[in-house]
Amino acid sequence: MRIPWGITAAAALSVSVMAMLAGCTATDSAAPSATPTSSAVASQTPAPLTTAAAAPEQGADALDSVDTIVVSATQLSLREADSEVASIDLVGTPLDDAVSTLTEVLGEPRQSDLEAASCVRAQTAWAWGDTTRIGTPDQFTDDGTLSFGTNETAVATSDGRSVRIETLTGEAVGDSVAPLDGAFDATVKDDFASVPDQELLSIVYDLVRNPQVKDGDYRPYGASVYSEKGVIEAIQGPNEIKSDC
């Protein structure tokens, strides 16, 4: 059983995939320049209804207006209000290209090199804000798929914007997990029964595969939230819950 990101002392009961930022030595490094990816990948969970609006012109200048990043299992949707400016495919996009696009949105990142450890692959990740990061496949992410996650509601950019990071249905870190808890079947949840006092809960809100059934254990994979005492503490896309780590 794995508790994502090692957020509290209780979460230290398990190895965390997304604890990588806390344990890495970060150095400032400029990301390469690139044009944002604009392909959109359909999600199995419907996105929230949006009002009809003309999409802004795509390009680096348009990315300066992004105020929301919506996390699904297969892409990051970069939006201004209800309009998608660009998207980053998490499947098949080179890390440098994804970092370049996010740099246009969030500013210069920090580079963090992670050494291999139990349940963690050696990899390079890039970080913004306090805990928002994107990296190459980790132990719980399919090969060829980038790992993304955050423990913060929004990232403050150097030009004074605030870019909120949300689930497909608009929840962010700090929001109640109750709407998601009520909307999804128990097969895509893990309530960490061994630590009931902490009221921990992970939910895969955008399932992209039915993973292997191993020793009778169903291990859902996709974009997920992790909560403590009813409050969302992390958004991850994608990863696996109910793992052995």
Coordinates of C-alpha atoms in Angstrom, one line a residue, residues 37-230:
T37 CA 1.8 20.7 -28.0
S38 CA -1.8 21.3 -29.0
S39 CA -3.3 17.8 -29.4
A40 CA -6.1 16.9 -27.1
V41 CA -6.6 13.4 -25.7
A42 CA -10.2 12.3 -24.7
S43 CA -10.6 11.4 -21.1
Q44 CA -12.8 8.6 -19.8
T45 CA -14.2 11.1 -17.3
P46 CA -16.1 14.0 -18.8
A47 CA -14.6 17.4 -18.3
P48 CA -16.8 20.1 -16.6
L49 CA -19.1 22.0 -18.8
T50 CA -17.6 25.1 -20.3
T51 CA -19.2 28.1 -21.9
A52 CA -18.7 28.6 -25.6
A53 CA -15.8 31.0 -26.2
A54 CA -13.3 31.6 -29.0
A55 CA -10.0 30.0 -28.3
P56 CA -7.1 32.4 -28.0
E57 CA -4.4 32.3 -30.6
Q58 CA -2.0 29.6 -29.8
G59 CA 1.7 30.2 -29.3
A60 CA 4.2 31.4 -26.7
D61 CA 2.3 34.7 -26.2
A62 CA -1.0 32.8 -25.6
L63 CA 0.7 30.7 -22.9
D64 CA 1.3 33.9 -21.0
S65 CA -2.4 34.1 -20.3
V66 CA -2.9 30.6 -18.9
D67 CA -4.5 30.6 -15.5
T68 CA -5.4 26.9 -15.0
I69 CA -3.8 23.5 -15.6
V70 CA -6.3 20.7 -15.7
V71 CA -4.7 17.3 -15.0
S72 CA -6.0 14.1 -16.6
A73 CA -4.3 10.7 -17.0
T74 CA -3.1 11.4 -20.5
Q75 CA -2.6 15.2 -20.8
L76 CA -2.3 18.6 -19.1
S77 CA -4.8 21.0 -20.5
L78 CA -3.5 24.6 -20.3
R79 CA -6.5 27.0 -20.1
E80 CA -7.4 30.6 -19.9
A81 CA -10.8 30.7 -18.2
D82 CA -12.9 28.2 -20.1
S83 CA -10.8 28.1 -23.2
E84 CA -7.9 25.6 -23.9
V85 CA -4.8 27.5 -25.0
A86 CA -2.7 24.4 -25.5
S87 CA -2.2 20.9 -24.1
I88 CA 0.7 18.6 -23.2
D89 CA 0.3 14.9 -24.0
L90 CA 1.7 13.0 -21.1
V91 CA 2.0 9.9 -23.3
G92 CA 4.9 10.1 -25.8
T93 CA 5.9 13.7 -25.4
P94 CA 9.7 14.2 -24.7
L95 CA 10.4 15.6 -21.3
D96 CA 12.3 18.6 -22.7
D97 CA 9.3 19.5 -24.9
A98 CA 6.9 19.3 -21.9
V99 CA 9.3 21.4 -19.7
S100 CA 9.6 24.0 -22.5
T101 CA 5.9 24.5 -22.7
L102 CA 5.4 24.6 -18.9
T103 CA 8.3 27.1 -18.7
E104 CA 6.3 29.5 -21.0
V105 CA 3.4 29.1 -18.6
L106 CA 5.0 29.0 -15.2
G107 CA 8.4 30.5 -15.6
E108 CA 11.9 29.0 -15.2
P109 CA 11.9 25.6 -13.4
R110 CA 14.4 24.0 -11.0
Q111 CA 16.1 20.8 -12.2
S112 CA 16.2 18.0 -9.7
D113 CA 18.2 14.8 -10.2
L114 CA 16.7 11.8 -8.3
E115 CA 18.8 8.8 -7.5
A116 CA 17.3 5.3 -7.6
A117 CA 15.9 4.0 -4.3
S118 CA 13.3 1.6 -3.1
C119 CA 10.2 1.9 -5.4
V120 CA 11.8 4.9 -7.2
R121 CA 13.6 5.0 -10.5
A122 CA 16.6 7.3 -11.1
Q123 CA 15.3 10.2 -13.1
T124 CA 15.4 13.9 -13.8
A125 CA 12.5 16.0 -12.8
W126 CA 11.7 19.7 -13.2
A127 CA 9.9 21.8 -10.5
W128 CA 8.0 25.0 -10.1
G129 CA 6.6 26.7 -7.0
D130 CA 7.0 24.6 -3.9
T131 CA 6.1 21.1 -5.0
T132 CA 4.8 21.1 -8.6
R133 CA 6.9 18.9 -10.8
I134 CA 7.1 16.9 -14.0
G135 CA 9.5 14.1 -14.7
T136 CA 10.2 10.9 -16.6
P137 CA 8.5 7.7 -15.8
D138 CA 8.7 6.8 -12.1
Q139 CA 8.1 3.4 -10.5
F140 CA 4.4 3.8 -10.8
T141 CA 4.1 5.4 -14.3
D142 CA 4.0 3.5 -17.6
D143 CA 7.1 3.7 -19.7
G144 CA 6.7 6.5 -22.3
T145 CA 4.4 8.4 -20.0
L146 CA 5.5 11.5 -18.1
S147 CA 4.7 11.8 -14.4
F148 CA 3.2 15.0 -13.1
G149 CA 2.1 16.1 -9.6
T150 CA 1.5 18.9 -7.2
N151 CA 0.9 19.5 -3.5
E152 CA -0.1 23.1 -4.0
T153 CA -3.3 24.8 -5.1
A154 CA -1.6 27.2 -7.5
V155 CA 1.8 28.2 -8.7
A156 CA 2.7 31.9 -8.5
T157 CA 4.6 33.0 -11.7
S158 CA 7.3 35.6 -12.0
D159 CA 5.0 37.9 -13.9
G160 CA 2.5 38.0 -11.2
R161 CA -0.1 35.4 -12.3
S162 CA -1.4 32.5 -10.3
V163 CA -1.9 29.3 -12.2
R164 CA -4.4 26.9 -10.5
I165 CA -4.0 23.2 -10.9
E166 CA -7.2 21.2 -11.0
T167 CA -8.8 17.8 -11.5
L168 CA -11.2 17.3 -14.5
T169 CA -14.1 18.4 -12.3
G170 CA -12.4 21.5 -10.9
E171 CA -11.1 20.3 -7.5
A172 CA -7.7 21.6 -6.3
V173 CA -5.4 21.0 -3.4
G174 CA -7.1 22.3 -0.3
D175 CA -10.6 21.5 -1.5
S176 CA -12.9 18.8 0.0
V177 CA -12.5 15.3 -1.4
A178 CA -16.1 14.5 -0.7
P179 CA -17.5 15.2 -4.2
L180 CA -15.0 12.8 -5.7
D181 CA -15.5 10.3 -2.9
G182 CA -19.2 10.2 -3.6
A183 CA -18.8 10.0 -7.4
F184 CA -16.5 7.0 -7.7
D185 CA -16.8 3.3 -7.0
A186 CA -14.6 1.7 -4.3
T187 CA -12.6 -0.2 -6.9
V188 CA -10.7 3.0 -7.8
K189 CA -10.1 4.1 -4.2
D190 CA -7.7 3.2 -1.4
D191 CA -8.7 4.3 2.2
F192 CA -5.4 3.0 3.8
A193 CA -7.2 0.9 6.4
S194 CA -4.0 0.3 8.4
V195 CA -4.0 4.0 9.5
P196 CA -7.6 4.8 10.1
D197 CA -6.9 7.7 12.5
Q198 CA -5.5 9.8 9.7
E199 CA -8.5 9.4 7.4
L200 CA -6.4 8.9 4.3
L201 CA -8.0 8.4 0.9
S202 CA -6.6 8.1 -2.6
I203 CA -9.0 8.2 -5.6
V204 CA -8.2 7.6 -9.3
Y205 CA -10.6 10.0 -10.9
D206 CA -9.4 9.4 -14.5
L207 CA -8.8 5.6 -15.0
V208 CA -6.9 4.8 -18.2
R209 CA -6.4 1.1 -17.8
N210 CA -7.5 -1.9 -15.8
P211 CA -4.1 -2.9 -14.4
Q212 CA -3.0 -6.4 -13.7
V213 CA -4.9 -8.4 -11.1
K214 CA -2.2 -9.7 -8.8
D215 CA -3.0 -12.0 -5.9
G216 CA -6.6 -10.7 -6.1
D217 CA -5.5 -7.1 -5.6
Y218 CA -7.0 -4.6 -8.1
R219 CA -4.5 -1.8 -8.7
P220 CA -6.1 1.2 -10.5
Y221 CA -3.9 3.5 -12.6
G222 CA -4.6 7.0 -13.8
A223 CA -4.9 10.6 -12.6
S224 CA -5.6 10.7 -8.9
V225 CA -6.0 12.7 -5.8
Y226 CA -4.7 12.0 -2.3
S227 CA -6.5 13.4 0.8
E228 CA -6.1 13.6 4.5
K229 CA -9.0 14.1 6.9
G230 CA -11.3 15.0 3.9

